[in-house]
PDB file of C-alpha atoms in Angstrom:
ATOM      1  CA  MET A   1    -187.126 -62.697  22.567  1.00  0.00           C
ATOM      2  CA  LYS A   2    -184.843 -59.888  23.643  1.00  0.00           C
ATOM      3  CA  LYS A   3    -186.515 -56.476  23.806  1.00  0.00           C
ATOM      4  CA  ILE A   4    -184.737 -53.475  22.320  1.00  0.00           C
ATOM      5  CA  ILE A   5    -185.703 -49.948  23.307  1.00  0.00           C
ATOM      6  CA  PHE A   6    -184.504 -47.364  20.819  1.00  0.00           C
ATOM      7  CA  PRO A   7    -182.942 -44.190  22.278  1.00  0.00           C
ATOM      8  CA  ALA A   8    -185.764 -41.929  21.028  1.00  0.00           C
ATOM      9  CA  LEU A   9    -188.372 -44.187  22.614  1.00  0.00           C
ATOM     10  CA  LEU A  10    -186.360 -44.252  25.828  1.00  0.00           C
ATOM     11  CA  LEU A  11    -186.404 -40.460  25.937  1.00  0.00           C
ATOM     12  CA  ILE A  12    -190.173 -40.457  25.467  1.00  0.00           C
ATOM     13  CA  LEU A  13    -190.610 -42.968  28.282  1.00  0.00           C
ATOM     14  CA  LEU A  14    -188.382 -40.947  30.582  1.00  0.00           C
ATOM     15  CA  GLY A  15    -190.290 -37.797  29.693  1.00  0.00           C
ATOM     16  CA  CYS A  16    -193.519 -39.483  30.792  1.00  0.00           C
ATOM     17  CA  SER A  17    -192.143 -40.651  34.112  1.00  0.00           C
ATOM     18  CA  GLY A  18    -193.965 -37.950  36.083  1.00  0.00           C
ATOM     19  CA  THR A  19    -191.125 -35.429  36.432  1.00  0.00           C
ATOM     20  CA  LYS A  20    -192.580 -31.940  36.852  1.00  0.00           C
ATOM     21  CA  THR A  21    -191.383 -29.179  34.545  1.00  0.00           C
ATOM     22  CA  GLN A  22    -189.935 -26.263  36.497  1.00  0.00           C
ATOM     23  CA  GLU A  23    -192.428 -23.540  35.660  1.00  0.00           C
ATOM     24  CA  LEU A  24    -194.164 -20.580  37.257  1.00  0.00           C
ATOM     25  CA  VAL A  25    -197.872 -20.720  36.445  1.00  0.00           C
ATOM     26  CA  GLN A  26    -199.812 -17.508  36.903  1.00  0.00           C
ATOM     27  CA  VAL A  27    -203.555 -16.867  36.837  1.00  0.00           C
ATOM     28  CA  SER A  28    -204.637 -13.445  35.426  1.00  0.00           C
ATOM     29  CA  THR A  29    -202.495 -10.286  35.678  1.00  0.00           C
ATOM     30  CA  ILE A  30    -201.568  -7.865  38.430  1.00  0.00           C
ATOM     31  CA  ASP A  31    -202.907  -4.915  36.410  1.00  0.00           C
ATOM     32  CA  ALA A  32    -206.309  -6.599  36.167  1.00  0.00           C
ATOM     33  CA  LEU A  33    -206.287  -7.085  39.944  1.00  0.00           C
ATOM     34  CA  LEU A  34    -205.281  -3.454  40.463  1.00  0.00           C
ATOM     35  CA  GLN A  35    -208.409  -2.429  38.544  1.00  0.00           C
ATOM     36  CA  GLY A  36    -210.816  -4.558  40.543  1.00  0.00           C
ATOM     37  CA  VAL A  37    -211.029  -7.813  38.574  1.00  0.00           C
ATOM     38  CA  TYR A  38    -211.671  -9.857  41.723  1.00  0.00           C
ATOM     39  CA  ASP A  39    -214.016 -12.601  40.508  1.00  0.00           C
ATOM     40  CA  GLY A  40    -212.214 -15.921  40.778  1.00  0.00           C
ATOM     41  CA  ASN A  41    -211.679 -17.843  37.564  1.00  0.00           C
ATOM     42  CA  THR A  42    -209.527 -20.780  38.674  1.00  0.00           C
ATOM     43  CA  SER A  43    -210.325 -23.194  41.507  1.00  0.00           C
ATOM     44  CA  LEU A  44    -207.756 -24.098  44.123  1.00  0.00           C
ATOM     45  CA  GLN A  45    -208.096 -27.678  42.911  1.00  0.00           C
ATOM     46  CA  ALA A  46    -206.928 -26.547  39.471  1.00  0.00           C
ATOM     47  CA  LEU A  47    -204.100 -24.497  40.991  1.00  0.00           C
ATOM     48  CA  SER A  48    -202.891 -27.565  42.888  1.00  0.00           C
ATOM     49  CA  GLU A  49    -202.283 -29.265  39.546  1.00  0.00           C
ATOM     50  CA  TYR A  50    -199.781 -26.531  38.655  1.00  0.00           C
ATOM     51  CA  GLY A  51    -197.739 -26.513  41.848  1.00  0.00           C
ATOM     52  CA  ASN A  52    -197.317 -27.063  45.593  1.00  0.00           C
ATOM     53  CA  PHE A  53    -195.969 -23.608  46.463  1.00  0.00           C
ATOM     54  CA  GLY A  54    -197.232 -20.113  45.793  1.00  0.00           C
ATOM     55  CA  ILE A  55    -199.215 -17.016  46.709  1.00  0.00           C
ATOM     56  CA  GLY A  56    -202.287 -15.107  45.557  1.00  0.00           C
ATOM     57  CA  THR A  57    -205.741 -14.055  46.697  1.00  0.00           C
ATOM     58  CA  LEU A  58    -209.248 -15.514  46.726  1.00  0.00           C
ATOM     59  CA  ASN A  59    -212.610 -14.829  45.093  1.00  0.00           C
ATOM     60  CA  GLY A  60    -213.790 -11.288  45.786  1.00  0.00           C
ATOM     61  CA  LEU A  61    -210.310 -10.374  47.078  1.00  0.00           C
ATOM     62  CA  ASP A  62    -211.092 -12.416  50.176  1.00  0.00           C
ATOM     63  CA  GLY A  63    -207.778 -12.237  52.021  1.00  0.00           C
ATOM     64  CA  GLU A  64    -204.271 -13.477  51.242  1.00  0.00           C
ATOM     65  CA  LEU A  65    -203.587 -16.933  49.798  1.00  0.00           C
ATOM     66  CA  ILE A  66    -200.568 -19.092  50.648  1.00  0.00           C
ATOM     67  CA  LEU A  67    -199.737 -22.475  49.107  1.00  0.00           C
ATOM     68  CA  LEU A  68    -197.084 -24.247  51.186  1.00  0.00           C
ATOM     69  CA  ASP A  69    -196.087 -27.914  50.994  1.00  0.00           C
ATOM     70  CA  GLY A  70    -199.158 -28.593  48.860  1.00  0.00           C
ATOM     71  CA  ASN A  71    -201.625 -27.096  51.363  1.00  0.00           C
ATOM     72  CA  PHE A  72    -203.654 -23.908  50.840  1.00  0.00           C
ATOM     73  CA  TYR A  73    -204.064 -21.337  53.617  1.00  0.00           C
ATOM     74  CA  GLN A  74    -206.221 -18.224  53.647  1.00  0.00           C
ATOM     75  CA  VAL A  75    -205.411 -15.228  55.837  1.00  0.00           C
ATOM     76  CA  ARG A  76    -208.712 -13.392  56.091  1.00  0.00           C
ATOM     77  CA  GLY A  77    -209.266  -9.685  56.523  1.00  0.00           C
ATOM     78  CA  ASP A  78    -209.635 -10.133  60.286  1.00  0.00           C
ATOM     79  CA  GLY A  79    -206.229 -11.836  60.464  1.00  0.00           C
ATOM     80  CA  LYS A  80    -207.552 -15.325  61.105  1.00  0.00           C
ATOM     81  CA  VAL A  81    -205.974 -18.217  59.206  1.00  0.00           C
ATOM     82  CA  CYS A  82    -208.046 -21.055  57.765  1.00  0.00           C
ATOM     83  CA  GLN A  83    -207.812 -23.715  55.068  1.00  0.00           C
ATOM     84  CA  PRO A  84    -210.250 -22.962  52.229  1.00  0.00           C
ATOM     85  CA  GLU A  85    -212.172 -25.609  50.311  1.00  0.00           C
ATOM     86  CA  LEU A  86    -210.623 -26.651  47.004  1.00  0.00           C
ATOM     87  CA  ASN A  87    -213.671 -25.490  45.048  1.00  0.00           C
ATOM     88  CA  VAL A  88    -212.982 -21.875  46.090  1.00  0.00           C
ATOM     89  CA  ARG A  89    -211.695 -19.825  43.166  1.00  0.00           C
ATOM     90  CA  SER A  90    -208.816 -17.397  42.810  1.00  0.00           C
ATOM     91  CA  PRO A  91    -208.725 -14.253  40.623  1.00  0.00           C
ATOM     92  CA  PHE A  92    -204.921 -13.961  40.844  1.00  0.00           C
ATOM     93  CA  ALA A  93    -202.242 -16.433  41.910  1.00  0.00           C
ATOM     94  CA  SER A  94    -198.717 -17.606  41.121  1.00  0.00           C
ATOM     95  CA  VAL A  95    -197.698 -21.205  41.809  1.00  0.00           C
ATOM     96  CA  THR A  96    -194.861 -23.630  41.069  1.00  0.00           C
ATOM     97  CA  TYR A  97    -193.441 -26.966  42.144  1.00  0.00           C
ATOM     98  CA  PHE A  98    -190.811 -25.732  44.577  1.00  0.00           C
ATOM     99  CA  ASN A  99    -187.512 -27.516  43.970  1.00  0.00           C
ATOM    100  CA  PRO A 100    -184.555 -25.694  45.575  1.00  0.00           C
ATOM    101  CA  LYS A 101    -181.067 -27.015  44.943  1.00  0.00           C
ATOM    102  CA  LYS A 102    -179.310 -25.643  48.032  1.00  0.00           C
ATOM    103  CA  ASP A 103    -180.004 -24.309  51.538  1.00  0.00           C
ATOM    104  CA  PHE A 104    -178.434 -21.139  52.934  1.00  0.00           C
ATOM    105  CA  GLN A 105    -178.234 -20.508  56.665  1.00  0.00           C
ATOM    106  CA  VAL A 106    -178.944 -16.854  57.463  1.00  0.00           C
ATOM    107  CA  GLU A 107    -179.352 -14.753  60.579  1.00  0.00           C
ATOM    108  CA  ALA A 108    -180.057 -11.200  61.737  1.00  0.00           C
ATOM    109  CA  LEU A 109    -181.841 -10.130  58.557  1.00  0.00           C
ATOM    110  CA  SER A 110    -184.411  -7.463  57.855  1.00  0.00           C
ATOM    111  CA  PHE A 111    -186.287  -7.341  54.573  1.00  0.00           C
ATOM    112  CA  ALA A 112    -183.576  -5.089  53.115  1.00  0.00           C
ATOM    113  CA  GLY A 113    -180.923  -7.579  54.208  1.00  0.00           C
ATOM    114  CA  LEU A 114    -182.836 -10.461  52.670  1.00  0.00           C
ATOM    115  CA  LYS A 115    -183.012  -8.672  49.333  1.00  0.00           C
ATOM    116  CA  THR A 116    -179.288  -7.987  49.437  1.00  0.00           C
ATOM    117  CA  LYS A 117    -178.598 -11.652  50.211  1.00  0.00           C
ATOM    118  CA  ILE A 118    -180.833 -12.945  47.438  1.00  0.00           C
ATOM    119  CA  ASP A 119    -179.422 -10.422  44.955  1.00  0.00           C
ATOM    120  CA  SER A 120    -175.935 -11.804  45.647  1.00  0.00           C
ATOM    121  CA  LEU A 121    -177.071 -15.392  45.050  1.00  0.00           C
ATOM    122  CA  MET A 122    -178.927 -14.829  41.791  1.00  0.00           C
ATOM    123  CA  PRO A 123    -176.961 -15.452  38.582  1.00  0.00           C
ATOM    124  CA  GLY A 124    -178.900 -12.580  36.993  1.00  0.00           C
ATOM    125  CA  SER A 125    -182.002 -10.455  37.366  1.00  0.00           C
ATOM    126  CA  ASN A 126    -183.883 -11.738  34.313  1.00  0.00           C
ATOM    127  CA  LEU A 127    -185.147 -15.071  35.637  1.00  0.00           C
ATOM    128  CA  PHE A 128    -187.877 -15.979  38.110  1.00  0.00           C
ATOM    129  CA  PHE A 129    -187.086 -17.315  41.591  1.00  0.00           C
ATOM    130  CA  GLY A 130    -189.219 -19.023  44.187  1.00  0.00           C
ATOM    131  CA  ILE A 131    -188.271 -17.815  47.670  1.00  0.00           C
ATOM    132  CA  LYS A 132    -188.747 -19.681  50.940  1.00  0.00           C
ATOM    133  CA  LEU A 133    -187.330 -18.519  54.263  1.00  0.00           C
ATOM    134  CA  SER A 134    -188.120 -20.602  57.339  1.00  0.00           C
ATOM    135  CA  GLY A 135    -186.925 -19.673  60.790  1.00  0.00           C
ATOM    136  CA  ASN A 136    -187.361 -17.753  64.016  1.00  0.00           C
ATOM    137  CA  PHE A 137    -188.441 -14.138  63.699  1.00  0.00           C
ATOM    138  CA  LYS A 138    -188.093 -11.375  66.266  1.00  0.00           C
ATOM    139  CA  SER A 139    -190.970  -9.568  64.582  1.00  0.00           C
ATOM    140  CA  VAL A 140    -193.223  -9.833  61.540  1.00  0.00           C
ATOM    141  CA  LYS A 141    -195.654  -7.263  60.148  1.00  0.00           C
ATOM    142  CA  THR A 142    -198.306  -8.326  57.650  1.00  0.00           C
ATOM    143  CA  ARG A 143    -201.526  -7.159  56.085  1.00  0.00           C
ATOM    144  CA  SER A 144    -204.617  -8.727  54.606  1.00  0.00           C
ATOM    145  CA  VAL A 145    -207.693  -7.434  52.828  1.00  0.00           C
ATOM    146  CA  PRO A 146    -211.388  -7.975  53.557  1.00  0.00           C
ATOM    147  CA  LYS A 147    -213.663  -9.558  50.970  1.00  0.00           C
ATOM    148  CA  GLN A 148    -215.102  -6.987  48.558  1.00  0.00           C
ATOM    149  CA  GLN A 149    -218.589  -6.572  47.146  1.00  0.00           C
ATOM    150  CA  GLN A 150    -219.558  -5.434  43.663  1.00  0.00           C
ATOM    151  CA  PRO A 151    -219.140  -2.890  42.240  1.00  0.00           C
ATOM    152  CA  TYR A 152    -215.527  -3.599  43.159  1.00  0.00           C
ATOM    153  CA  PRO A 153    -213.242  -0.699  44.168  1.00  0.00           C
ATOM    154  CA  SER A 154    -209.672  -0.550  42.872  1.00  0.00           C
ATOM    155  CA  LEU A 155    -206.934  -2.307  44.811  1.00  0.00           C
ATOM    156  CA  VAL A 156    -205.435   1.069  45.739  1.00  0.00           C
ATOM    157  CA  GLU A 157    -208.725   2.032  47.389  1.00  0.00           C
ATOM    158  CA  VAL A 158    -208.945  -1.292  49.240  1.00  0.00           C
ATOM    159  CA  THR A 159    -205.390  -1.209  50.613  1.00  0.00           C
ATOM    160  CA  ALA A 160    -205.663   2.445  51.685  1.00  0.00           C
ATOM    161  CA  ASN A 161    -207.452   1.145  54.786  1.00  0.00           C
ATOM    162  CA  GLN A 162    -205.931  -2.318  54.958  1.00  0.00           C
ATOM    163  CA  PRO A 163    -205.904  -4.216  58.270  1.00  0.00           C
ATOM    164  CA  GLU A 164    -202.327  -4.716  59.491  1.00  0.00           C
ATOM    165  CA  PHE A 165    -201.071  -7.291  61.988  1.00  0.00           C
ATOM    166  CA  GLU A 166    -197.883  -7.669  64.019  1.00  0.00           C
ATOM    167  CA  ALA A 167    -196.323 -10.580  65.889  1.00  0.00           C
ATOM    168  CA  THR A 168    -193.123 -10.967  67.908  1.00  0.00           C
ATOM    169  CA  ASN A 169    -190.937 -13.970  68.715  1.00  0.00           C
ATOM    170  CA  ILE A 170    -192.648 -16.181  66.169  1.00  0.00           C
ATOM    171  CA  SER A 171    -191.497 -19.089  64.006  1.00  0.00           C
ATOM    172  CA  GLY A 172    -192.767 -19.417  60.480  1.00  0.00           C
ATOM    173  CA  THR A 173    -192.081 -19.250  56.755  1.00  0.00           C
ATOM    174  CA  LEU A 174    -191.874 -16.542  54.106  1.00  0.00           C
ATOM    175  CA  VAL A 175    -193.310 -17.745  50.788  1.00  0.00           C
ATOM    176  CA  GLY A 176    -193.141 -15.890  47.498  1.00  0.00           C
ATOM    177  CA  PHE A 177    -191.313 -14.936  44.337  1.00  0.00           C
ATOM    178  CA  TYR A 178    -188.832 -12.640  42.728  1.00  0.00           C
ATOM    179  CA  CYS A 179    -190.037 -11.611  39.263  1.00  0.00           C
ATOM    180  CA  PRO A 180    -187.833  -9.818  36.699  1.00  0.00           C
ATOM    181  CA  PRO A 181    -188.410  -6.208  35.580  1.00  0.00           C
ATOM    182  CA  TYR A 182    -190.042  -7.102  32.269  1.00  0.00           C
ATOM    183  CA  VAL A 183    -193.144  -8.588  33.954  1.00  0.00           C
ATOM    184  CA  THR A 184    -194.437  -5.080  34.643  1.00  0.00           C
ATOM    185  CA  GLY A 185    -198.185  -5.181  34.107  1.00  0.00           C
ATOM    186  CA  LEU A 186    -198.295  -8.966  34.459  1.00  0.00           C
ATOM    187  CA  ASN A 187    -196.918  -9.551  37.952  1.00  0.00           C
ATOM    188  CA  VAL A 188    -194.976  -7.676  40.627  1.00  0.00           C
ATOM    189  CA  PRO A 189    -191.473  -6.824  39.326  1.00  0.00           C
ATOM    190  CA  GLY A 190    -189.247  -7.472  42.315  1.00  0.00           C
ATOM    191  CA  TYR A 191    -190.294  -9.232  45.501  1.00  0.00           C
ATOM    192  CA  HIS A 192    -193.772 -10.420  46.485  1.00  0.00           C
ATOM    193  CA  LEU A 193    -193.848 -12.391  49.744  1.00  0.00           C
ATOM    194  CA  HIS A 194    -196.429 -13.742  52.173  1.00  0.00           C
ATOM    195  CA  PHE A 195    -195.887 -15.118  55.690  1.00  0.00           C
ATOM    196  CA  LEU A 196    -197.362 -18.096  57.549  1.00  0.00           C
ATOM    197  CA  SER A 197    -196.529 -19.005  61.145  1.00  0.00           C
ATOM    198  CA  ASP A 198    -195.660 -22.588  62.042  1.00  0.00           C
ATOM    199  CA  ASP A 199    -198.738 -22.862  64.245  1.00  0.00           C
ATOM    200  CA  LYS A 200    -200.917 -21.615  61.320  1.00  0.00           C
ATOM    201  CA  ASN A 201    -202.433 -18.862  63.475  1.00  0.00           C
ATOM    202  CA  PHE A 202    -200.740 -15.799  61.932  1.00  0.00           C
ATOM    203  CA  GLY A 203    -199.879 -14.678  58.434  1.00  0.00           C
ATOM    204  CA  GLY A 204    -200.601 -12.397  55.520  1.00  0.00           C
ATOM    205  CA  HIS A 205    -198.956 -10.237  52.884  1.00  0.00           C
ATOM    206  CA  LEU A 206    -195.487  -9.395  54.177  1.00  0.00           C
ATOM    207  CA  LEU A 207    -194.774  -5.761  55.040  1.00  0.00           C
ATOM    208  CA  ALA A 208    -191.682  -6.034  57.268  1.00  0.00           C
ATOM    209  CA  PHE A 209    -189.745  -8.475  59.436  1.00  0.00           C
ATOM    210  CA  GLU A 210    -186.697  -8.994  61.613  1.00  0.00           C
ATOM    211  CA  LEU A 211    -185.242 -12.487  61.393  1.00  0.00           C
ATOM    212  CA  GLU A 212    -183.244 -14.026  64.205  1.00  0.00           C
ATOM    213  CA  SER A 213    -182.041 -17.111  62.300  1.00  0.00           C
ATOM    214  CA  GLY A 214    -183.348 -19.342  59.552  1.00  0.00           C
ATOM    215  CA  THR A 215    -182.890 -21.298  56.336  1.00  0.00           C
ATOM    216  CA  LEU A 216    -183.199 -19.605  52.948  1.00  0.00           C
ATOM    217  CA  GLN A 217    -184.063 -21.633  49.850  1.00  0.00           C
ATOM    218  CA  LEU A 218    -184.164 -20.324  46.280  1.00  0.00           C
ATOM    219  CA  ASP A 219    -185.633 -22.063  43.268  1.00  0.00           C
ATOM    220  CA  GLN A 220    -184.569 -20.765  39.856  1.00  0.00           C
ATOM    221  CA  ILE A 221    -187.503 -20.907  37.428  1.00  0.00           C
ATOM    222  CA  ASN A 222    -186.890 -20.585  33.685  1.00  0.00           C
ATOM    223  CA  ASN A 223    -190.419 -21.220  32.393  1.00  0.00           C
ATOM    224  CA  PHE A 224    -193.440 -18.935  32.757  1.00  0.00           C
ATOM    225  CA  SER A 225    -197.059 -19.720  31.869  1.00  0.00           C
ATOM    226  CA  LEU A 226    -199.935 -17.219  31.988  1.00  0.00           C
ATOM    227  CA  LYS A 227    -203.551 -18.390  32.270  1.00  0.00           C
ATOM    228  CA  LEU A 228    -205.950 -15.603  31.268  1.00  0.00           C
ATOM    229  CA  PRO A 229    -209.605 -15.324  32.348  1.00  0.00           C
ATOM    230  CA  GLU A 230    -212.395 -15.140  29.786  1.00  0.00           C
ATOM    231  CA  ASP A 231    -215.093 -13.506  31.898  1.00  0.00           C
ATOM    232  CA  GLU A 232    -216.722 -10.229  30.850  1.00  0.00           C
ATOM    233  CA  HIS A 233    -215.068  -8.105  33.546  1.00  0.00           C
ATOM    234  CA  PHE A 234    -211.555  -9.122  32.490  1.00  0.00           C
ATOM    235  CA  LEU A 235    -212.305  -8.854  28.776  1.00  0.00           C
ATOM    236  CA  ASN A 236    -213.686  -5.320  29.171  1.00  0.00           C
ATOM    237  CA  THR A 237    -210.985  -3.969  31.488  1.00  0.00           C
ATOM    238  CA  ALA A 238    -208.508  -1.537  29.919  1.00  0.00           C
ATOM    239  CA  LEU A 239    -205.052  -3.084  30.305  1.00  0.00           C
ATOM    240  CA  ASP A 240    -203.141  -0.560  28.188  1.00  0.00           C
ATOM    241  CA  GLN A 241    -202.300   1.822  31.034  1.00  0.00           C
ATOM    242  CA  ASP A 242    -199.124   2.203  33.083  1.00  0.00           C
ATOM    243  CA  LEU A 243    -200.193   1.342  36.635  1.00  0.00           C
ATOM    244  CA  SER A 244    -196.709   1.293  38.150  1.00  0.00           C
ATOM    245  CA  ASP A 245    -197.518   4.056  40.639  1.00  0.00           C
ATOM    246  CA  ASP A 246    -200.644   2.202  41.762  1.00  0.00           C
ATOM    247  CA  LEU A 247    -198.608  -0.958  42.257  1.00  0.00           C
ATOM    248  CA  LYS A 248    -196.056   0.907  44.374  1.00  0.00           C
ATOM    249  CA  GLN A 249    -198.853   2.161  46.624  1.00  0.00           C
ATOM    250  CA  VAL A 250    -200.273  -1.341  46.988  1.00  0.00           C
ATOM    251  CA  GLU A 251    -197.056  -3.315  47.407  1.00  0.00           C
ATOM    252  CA  GLY A 252    -194.838  -0.695  49.005  1.00  0.00           C
ATOM    253  CA  GLU A 253    -192.002   1.189  47.354  1.00  0.00           C
ATOM    254  CA  SER A 254    -189.327  -1.067  48.892  1.00  0.00           C
ATOM    255  CA  PHE A 255    -190.764  -4.200  47.287  1.00  0.00           C
ATOM    256  CA  ILE A 256    -190.578  -2.915  43.717  1.00  0.00           C
ATOM    257  CA  VAL A 257    -186.832  -3.283  43.335  1.00  0.00           C
ATOM    258  CA  TYR A 258    -184.359  -4.517  40.813  1.00  0.00           C
ATOM    259  CA  ILE A 259    -180.831  -5.853  41.132  1.00  0.00           C
ATOM    260  CA  ASN A 260    -178.179  -3.176  40.746  1.00  0.00           C
ATOM    261  CA  ARG A 261    -175.043  -4.846  39.451  1.00  0.00           C
ATOM    262  CA  GLY A 262    -173.135  -1.615  38.861  1.00  0.00           C
TER     263      GLY A 262
END
């Protein structure tokens, strides 16, 4: 007997073939993190089901989190890099399945130059973009944060005395996202990038860099999903305030930028 597959059924079968939807999945909000909601609510195992690429932090604000090529890395407050267990939880993270369509060869870039380059490649400022820049760097400056104890201080208080680290003549990868202006209160509007060296011995939240040469990849992301905690601290935190000034202190004025298309 000859089998006939109707078009609608064929579409259903193709939809179940394992293709990942291009989506940015975020755990909690940046404003909650700014106000000290540091208790992790989502395990790294769960995060790995949402993507293979991303950034965030760990339970108790225990350093900087990087997800690269499906592997999690933690840059602790003392600057050391390790791979955390998958049962460790995160209070804030953004992840996706990184799927760039084209590579761009770049050289002699600072952070300002990278922003200018990416701005020119984006079709508009209202979508999300995954950003990956791999190459040889003349210098990289990063920061991390030490694990906090309850009662938790605000993120502004923590980063006022943040440990900072510098490296020269190092190869590695910038990992992060551009988020559009309307995510204010949810995520960082503009650029949020972390760094990880190829030898996995240096990294952290990116503060500055000078690139010698490298490969830039951008992944346009049209879907956004927000996973909200249900713990008492999150539920009782006031999230009706404008914390833009606090975010600028934490992230740095130069990171909170938007595309100017004149």
